[in-house]
Coordinates of N, CA and C in Angstrom, one line a residue:
M50 N 100.8 118.2 80.6 CA 100.9 117.4 81.9 C 100.0 116.4 82.1
N51 N 100.2 115.5 82.5 CA 99.4 114.2 82.9 C 99.0 114.3 84.5
K52 N 98.0 114.2 84.6 CA 97.5 114.3 86.1 C 97.2 112.6 86.3
V53 N 98.2 112.0 87.4 CA 98.1 110.6 87.9 C 97.7 110.5 89.3
F54 N 96.6 109.4 89.7 CA 96.6 109.0 91.2 C 97.4 107.7 90.9
L55 N 98.2 107.7 92.0 CA 99.1 106.8 92.5 C 98.8 106.0 93.9
G56 N 98.6 104.7 93.8 CA 98.2 104.0 95.2 C 99.6 103.4 95.8
I57 N 100.2 103.8 96.8 CA 101.5 103.3 97.2 C 101.0 102.5 98.6
G58 N 101.7 101.5 98.9 CA 101.7 100.7 100.3 C 102.7 99.6 100.4
G59 N 102.9 99.2 101.6 CA 103.7 98.3 101.9 C 103.5 97.6 103.6
N60 N 104.3 96.5 103.6 CA 104.1 96.0 105.1 C 105.0 95.3 105.6
I61 N 106.3 95.4 105.0 CA 107.4 95.0 105.6 C 108.7 96.0 105.7
G62 N 109.4 95.8 106.6 CA 110.8 96.7 106.7 C 110.1 98.0 107.5
D63 N 111.1 99.0 107.3 CA 110.7 100.3 108.3 C 109.6 101.2 107.8
K64 N 108.4 101.1 108.2 CA 107.5 101.8 106.9 C 107.7 103.3 107.0
H65 N 108.1 103.7 108.2 CA 108.6 105.2 108.5 C 109.2 105.6 107.2
K66 N 110.5 105.0 107.3 CA 111.4 105.2 106.1 C 111.1 105.0 104.9
N67 N 110.4 103.8 104.8 CA 110.1 103.3 103.1 C 109.1 104.5 102.7
F68 N 108.2 105.1 103.6 CA 107.2 105.9 103.0 C 107.9 107.3 102.6
K69 N 108.9 107.8 103.6 CA 109.7 108.8 103.2 C 110.4 108.8 101.8
R70 N 111.1 107.6 101.9 CA 112.3 107.4 100.6 C 111.0 107.3 99.5
I71 N 110.1 106.5 99.5 CA 109.1 106.5 98.4 C 108.8 107.9 97.8
L72 N 108.5 108.7 98.8 CA 107.7 110.0 98.4 C 109.0 110.9 97.7
E73 N 110.2 110.8 98.3 CA 111.3 111.2 97.4 C 111.7 110.8 96.2
L74 N 111.5 109.5 95.8 CA 111.8 108.7 94.6 C 110.8 109.0 93.7
V75 N 109.4 109.1 94.1 CA 108.2 109.6 93.1 C 108.7 110.9 92.8
E76 N 108.9 112.1 93.4 CA 109.5 113.4 93.0 C 110.5 113.2 92.0
I77 N 111.7 112.6 92.3 CA 112.7 112.5 91.3 C 112.5 111.6 90.2
K78 N 112.0 110.6 90.2 CA 111.7 109.8 88.8 C 110.4 110.1 88.3
L79 N 109.2 110.3 89.0 CA 108.2 110.1 88.1 C 107.4 111.7 87.8
G80 N 107.5 112.6 89.1 CA 106.7 113.8 88.8 C 106.4 114.3 90.2
K81 N 105.9 115.8 90.1 CA 105.6 116.4 91.4 C 104.4 115.9 91.9
I82 N 104.7 116.1 93.3 CA 103.4 115.1 94.2 C 102.6 116.7 94.4
I83 N 101.2 116.5 93.8 CA 100.4 117.7 94.0 C 99.5 117.6 95.3
E84 N 99.4 116.3 95.6 CA 98.4 116.0 96.6 C 98.7 114.5 97.1
K85 N 98.5 114.4 98.6 CA 98.4 113.1 99.2 C 97.8 113.2 100.1
S86 N 97.2 111.8 100.3 CA 96.1 111.4 101.3 C 97.1 111.1 102.8
S87 N 96.3 111.0 103.9 CA 96.9 110.5 104.9 C 97.3 108.9 104.7
I88 N 97.9 108.6 105.2 CA 98.5 107.1 105.4 C 97.7 106.1 106.2
Y89 N 97.0 105.0 105.9 CA 96.0 104.3 106.7 C 96.6 102.9 106.7
E90 N 96.6 102.4 107.9 CA 96.9 101.2 108.2 C 95.8 100.2 107.9
T91 N 96.4 99.1 106.9 CA 95.2 98.1 106.3 C 95.2 96.8 106.6
P92 N 94.4 95.9 106.9 CA 94.9 94.5 106.8 C 95.4 93.9 105.4
P93 N 96.2 92.9 105.2 CA 96.5 92.5 103.7 C 95.3 92.1 103.0
W94 N 95.4 92.4 101.8 CA 94.2 91.9 100.9 C 94.6 90.8 100.1
G95 N 93.8 89.9 99.9 CA 94.2 88.5 98.8 C 95.2 87.5 99.4
F96 N 95.7 87.9 100.8 CA 96.3 86.8 101.3 C 96.8 87.0 103.0
H97 N 97.1 86.1 103.4 CA 97.4 86.3 104.7 C 98.9 86.5 105.2
S98 N 98.9 87.6 106.1 CA 100.3 88.0 106.5 C 99.9 88.5 107.9
E99 N 101.1 88.5 109.0 CA 100.8 88.9 110.2 C 101.3 90.4 110.4
D100 N 101.7 90.9 109.1 CA 102.0 92.3 109.2 C 101.0 93.2 108.4
V101 N 100.6 94.2 109.0 CA 99.7 95.2 108.7 C 100.4 96.0 107.6
F102 N 99.6 96.7 106.5 CA 100.1 97.5 105.4 C 99.7 98.7 105.8
W103 N 100.6 99.8 105.3 CA 100.2 101.1 105.3 C 100.0 101.4 103.9
N104 N 99.1 102.3 103.8 CA 98.7 102.4 102.2 C 98.3 104.0 102.1
Q105 N 98.7 104.8 101.0 CA 98.5 106.1 100.7 C 98.0 106.1 99.0
V106 N 97.1 107.4 99.0 CA 97.2 107.7 97.4 C 97.8 109.2 97.3
L107 N 98.2 109.3 96.3 CA 99.3 110.5 95.9 C 98.5 110.9 94.6
V108 N 98.6 112.1 94.4 CA 98.4 112.7 92.6 C 99.5 113.5 92.5
I109 N 100.0 113.0 91.2 CA 101.2 113.7 90.7 C 101.0 114.2 89.5
E110 N 101.6 115.2 89.2 CA 101.8 115.8 87.7 C 103.1 115.3 87.2
T111 N 103.1 114.9 85.8 CA 104.2 114.3 85.3 C 104.2 114.5 83.5
K112 N 105.2 114.7 82.8 CA 105.4 114.8 81.6 C 105.6 113.3 80.9
L113 N 105.6 112.2 81.7 CA 105.5 111.0 81.6 C 104.4 110.5 80.8
E114 N 104.4 109.6 79.6 CA 103.0 108.8 79.4 C 103.2 107.7 79.9
A115 N 102.0 106.9 80.0 CA 101.6 106.0 80.8 C 102.7 104.7 80.7
E116 N 103.3 104.4 79.7 CA 104.2 103.1 79.8 C 105.5 103.3 80.2
E117 N 105.9 104.6 79.8 CA 106.9 105.2 80.5 C 107.1 105.1 82.4
L118 N 106.0 105.9 82.6 CA 105.7 105.8 84.1 C 105.7 104.6 84.6
L119 N 104.9 103.4 84.0 CA 104.8 102.2 84.7 C 106.4 101.7 84.6
W120 N 107.4 101.9 83.6 CA 108.6 101.4 83.8 C 109.4 101.9 85.1
R121 N 109.3 103.3 85.2 CA 109.8 103.9 86.2 C 109.6 103.4 87.3
I122 N 108.2 103.3 87.7 CA 107.4 102.5 88.9 C 108.1 101.1 88.9
H123 N 108.2 100.7 88.2 CA 108.9 99.2 88.2 C 110.3 99.3 88.8
E124 N 111.1 100.2 88.3 CA 112.5 100.6 88.9 C 112.3 100.8 90.4
I125 N 111.5 101.9 90.7 CA 111.5 102.1 92.1 C 111.2 100.7 93.1
E126 N 110.2 100.2 92.2 CA 109.6 99.1 93.3 C 110.9 98.1 93.5
A127 N 112.0 97.9 92.4 CA 112.8 97.1 92.3 C 113.9 97.5 93.3
D128 N 114.1 98.9 93.7 CA 114.9 99.3 94.7 C 114.6 99.3 95.9
F129 N 113.4 98.5 96.2 CA 112.6 98.2 97.7 C 112.7 96.6 97.4
G130 N 113.3 96.0 96.4 CA 113.2 94.5 96.6 C 112.3 93.8 95.9
R131 N 111.5 94.6 94.9 CA 110.1 93.9 94.3 C 110.9 93.2 93.2
K132 N 110.4 91.7 92.8 CA 111.0 91.0 91.8 C 109.8 90.6 91.0
R133 N 109.8 91.1 89.9 CA 108.6 90.8 89.0 C 108.6 89.3 88.5
G134 N 107.3 88.9 88.2 CA 107.4 87.5 87.7 C 106.4 86.8 88.7
N135 N 106.3 87.2 89.8 CA 105.5 86.5 90.9 C 104.4 87.6 91.1
E136 N 103.2 87.4 90.2 CA 102.5 88.5 90.4 C 101.2 87.9 91.5
R137 N 101.5 87.2 92.2 CA 100.7 86.8 93.3 C 100.9 87.7 94.4
Y138 N 99.6 87.9 95.2 CA 99.8 88.8 96.3 C 100.6 88.3 97.6
S139 N 101.7 89.5 97.8 CA 102.5 88.9 98.5 C 102.9 90.2 99.7
S140 N 103.9 89.9 100.8 CA 104.1 91.1 101.5 C 105.2 91.8 100.8
R141 N 105.6 93.0 101.0 CA 106.4 93.6 100.3 C 106.8 95.0 101.1
E142 N 108.1 95.6 100.8 CA 108.3 96.9 101.3 C 107.5 97.9 100.6
M143 N 107.4 98.1 99.4 CA 106.5 99.0 98.8 C 106.1 98.6 97.1
D144 N 105.0 99.1 97.2 CA 104.4 98.8 95.8 C 103.6 99.9 95.4
I145 N 103.7 100.1 94.2 CA 103.0 101.6 93.5 C 102.4 101.0 92.4
D146 N 100.7 101.4 92.5 CA 99.8 101.0 91.5 C 99.4 102.3 90.8
I147 N 99.3 102.3 89.4 CA 98.7 103.5 88.9 C 97.3 103.3 88.9
L148 N 96.3 104.2 89.4 CA 94.8 104.2 89.8 C 94.3 104.9 88.6
Y149 N 94.6 106.2 88.3 CA 94.0 106.8 87.2 C 95.2 107.5 86.6
F150 N 94.9 107.5 85.1 CA 96.0 108.4 84.4 C 95.1 109.3 83.7
N151 N 95.3 110.6 84.1 CA 94.0 111.7 83.6 C 92.7 110.9 83.6
D152 N 91.8 111.0 82.6 CA 90.5 110.2 82.7 C 90.5 109.3 81.7
E153 N 91.8 108.9 81.4 CA 91.7 107.9 80.2 C 91.5 106.4 80.5
F154 N 91.2 105.8 79.7 CA 90.9 104.1 79.5 C 92.2 103.6 78.6
M155 N 92.8 102.8 79.1 CA 93.8 102.3 78.5 C 94.1 100.7 79.0
E156 N 94.2 100.0 77.9 CA 94.4 98.5 78.3 C 95.6 98.0 77.4
S157 N 96.5 97.4 78.0 CA 97.7 96.8 77.3 C 98.0 95.5 78.3
P158 N 99.1 94.6 77.4 CA 99.3 93.3 78.2 C 100.0 93.8 79.5
D159 N 100.6 95.1 79.8 CA 101.5 95.4 80.9 C 100.4 96.3 81.8
L160 N 99.5 97.2 81.3 CA 98.8 98.1 82.1 C 97.4 98.1 81.6
I161 N 96.5 98.3 82.8 CA 95.4 98.6 82.8 C 94.9 99.7 83.6
V162 N 94.5 100.9 82.9 CA 94.0 101.9 83.6 C 92.7 102.8 82.9
P163 N 91.5 102.9 84.0 CA 91.7 103.0 85.5 C 92.1 101.5 85.9
H164 N 92.8 101.3 87.2 CA 93.3 100.3 87.8 C 92.1 99.5 87.9
P165 N 92.0 98.1 87.5 CA 90.5 97.4 87.4 C 90.0 97.2 89.0
R166 N 90.9 97.0 89.9 CA 90.4 96.6 91.3 C 90.0 97.7 92.3
I167 N 89.9 99.1 91.6 CA 89.8 100.2 92.7 C 88.5 99.8 93.4
H168 N 87.5 99.8 92.7 CA 85.9 99.6 93.3 C 86.0 98.4 94.2
E169 N 87.0 97.3 94.4 CA 87.2 96.4 95.4 C 87.7 96.5 96.7
R170 N 88.5 97.5 96.4 CA 89.8 97.9 97.6 C 89.3 99.3 98.4
R171 N 88.9 98.6 99.7 CA 88.6 99.8 100.5 C 90.4 100.5 101.0
F172 N 91.1 99.7 100.9 CA 92.6 100.3 101.3 C 92.9 101.4 100.3
V173 N 92.3 101.2 99.1 CA 92.7 102.4 97.9 C 91.3 103.6 98.0
L174 N 90.4 103.2 98.2 CA 88.8 103.8 98.3 C 89.2 104.9 99.6
V175 N 89.3 104.5 100.8 CA 89.4 105.2 101.8 C 90.4 106.4 101.6
P176 N 91.6 106.2 101.3 CA 92.4 107.4 101.2 C 92.0 108.3 99.9
L177 N 91.4 107.8 98.8 CA 91.0 108.1 97.5 C 90.0 109.4 97.8
V178 N 89.2 108.6 98.6 CA 87.9 109.7 99.0 C 88.2 110.7 99.9
E179 N 89.3 110.6 100.7 CA 90.1 111.8 101.6 C 90.5 112.8 100.7
I180 N 90.9 112.5 99.4 CA 91.5 113.8 98.4 C 90.7 113.9 97.2
A181 N 89.8 113.1 97.0 CA 88.8 113.0 95.6 C 87.7 112.6 95.7
P182 N 86.9 113.3 96.7 CA 85.5 112.3 96.9 C 84.6 112.3 95.8
K183 N 84.5 113.5 95.0 CA 83.7 113.6 94.1 C 83.9 113.1 92.7
M184 N 85.6 112.7 92.5 CA 86.1 112.6 91.2 C 85.3 111.1 90.7
K185 N 84.9 111.1 89.6 CA 84.0 109.9 88.9 C 85.0 109.0 88.0
H186 N 85.0 107.7 88.4 CA 85.6 106.7 87.7 C 85.2 106.9 86.3
P187 N 86.0 106.8 85.2 CA 85.8 107.2 83.9 C 84.9 105.9 83.3
L188 N 85.1 105.0 83.7 CA 84.3 103.7 83.1 C 83.0 103.4 84.0
R189 N 83.1 103.3 85.4 CA 82.0 103.0 86.2 C 81.0 104.0 86.3
R190 N 81.3 105.4 86.2 CA 80.7 106.6 86.2 C 80.2 106.8 87.7
L191 N 80.8 106.0 88.7 CA 80.7 106.5 90.1 C 81.9 107.4 90.6
T192 N 81.2 108.2 91.7 CA 82.2 108.9 92.5 C 83.1 108.1 93.3
S193 N 84.0 108.7 93.8 CA 85.1 107.6 94.8 C 84.4 107.5 96.0
I194 N 83.4 108.1 96.4 CA 82.4 108.1 97.6 C 81.4 107.0 97.4
E195 N 80.9 107.1 96.2 CA 79.8 106.2 95.6 C 80.4 104.7 95.7
M196 N 82.0 104.5 95.1 CA 82.3 103.2 95.1 C 82.7 102.9 96.4
L197 N 83.1 103.6 97.5 CA 83.2 103.3 99.1 C 82.1 102.7 99.3
E198 N 81.0 103.5 99.1 CA 79.7 102.9 99.7 C 79.3 101.7 99.2
N199 N 79.6 101.5 97.9 CA 79.1 100.1 97.5 C 80.1 99.0 97.5
C200 N 81.1 99.4 98.1 CA 82.4 98.3 98.4 C 82.2 97.1 99.0
L201 N 82.6 96.0 98.6 CA 82.2 94.6 99.6 C 83.2 94.5 100.6
D202 N 84.5 95.3 100.1 CA 85.4 94.8 101.3 C 85.0 95.8 102.6
K203 N 85.0 94.9 103.4 CA 84.7 95.5 104.7 C 85.9 95.8 106.0
S204 N 87.0 95.6 105.4 CA 88.3 95.5 106.2 C 88.1 97.0 106.9
V205 N 88.5 96.8 108.4 CA 89.0 97.8 109.2 C 90.5 98.7 108.7
I206 N 90.0 100.1 108.5 CA 91.1 101.1 107.9 C 91.1 102.1 108.7
K207 N 92.1 102.4 109.5 CA 92.6 103.5 110.4 C 93.7 104.1 110.0
K208 N 93.4 105.6 110.4 CA 94.6 106.4 109.9 C 95.8 106.3 110.7
V209 N 97.0 106.4 110.1 CA 98.3 106.2 110.9 C 98.7 107.8 111.5
E210 N 98.7 108.1 112.8 CA 99.1 108.9 113.3 C 100.7 109.3 113.0
M211 N 101.0 110.3 112.4 CA 102.4 110.5 112.0 C 102.8 111.8 112.9
D212 N 104.0 111.8 113.2 CA 104.4 113.1 114.0 C 105.2 113.8 112.9
E213 N 105.4 115.0 113.1 CA 106.1 115.9 112.2 C 107.5 115.5 111.7
K214 N 108.4 114.7 112.3 CA 109.6 114.3 112.0 C 109.7 113.2 111.1
T215 N 108.3 112.7 110.8 CA 108.4 111.2 110.0 C 107.6 111.6 108.9
E216 N 106.8 112.7 108.6 CA 106.3 113.0 107.4 C 107.2 113.7 106.5

């Protein structure tokens, strides 16, 4: 079994419904969710939008290898209206990034793992610290906490308070 950290996020549409549905699709198409962070409200990163993002980190166990996992992630994103080809940052209903795949490093034209910008993105690091504070980045050799402490992104991140019927 492979242990995979996923970053999920979106800023348009019904966020409650989208997050509930994405968790269902992850379980059906990708693997068993074994841990999840709280959901955090974050400003857009890399572009301007009036719509704030919700972001969360999941840990899954999967039998899928990295390339097959990525292909299935693209299918899920397409279910939420994501069109590949425009790789610029933009608003979207849901986005899924592979942050870590076991403790492996891999680089192909379609996939780089660990995600090459984990250390730059507070919206990834805050939920990552919540569930894996002492986990070491396999290349940077820094823990999640150390990467957050060194992160130049100073965006304001706040936890989304969810009631039981929306979780």
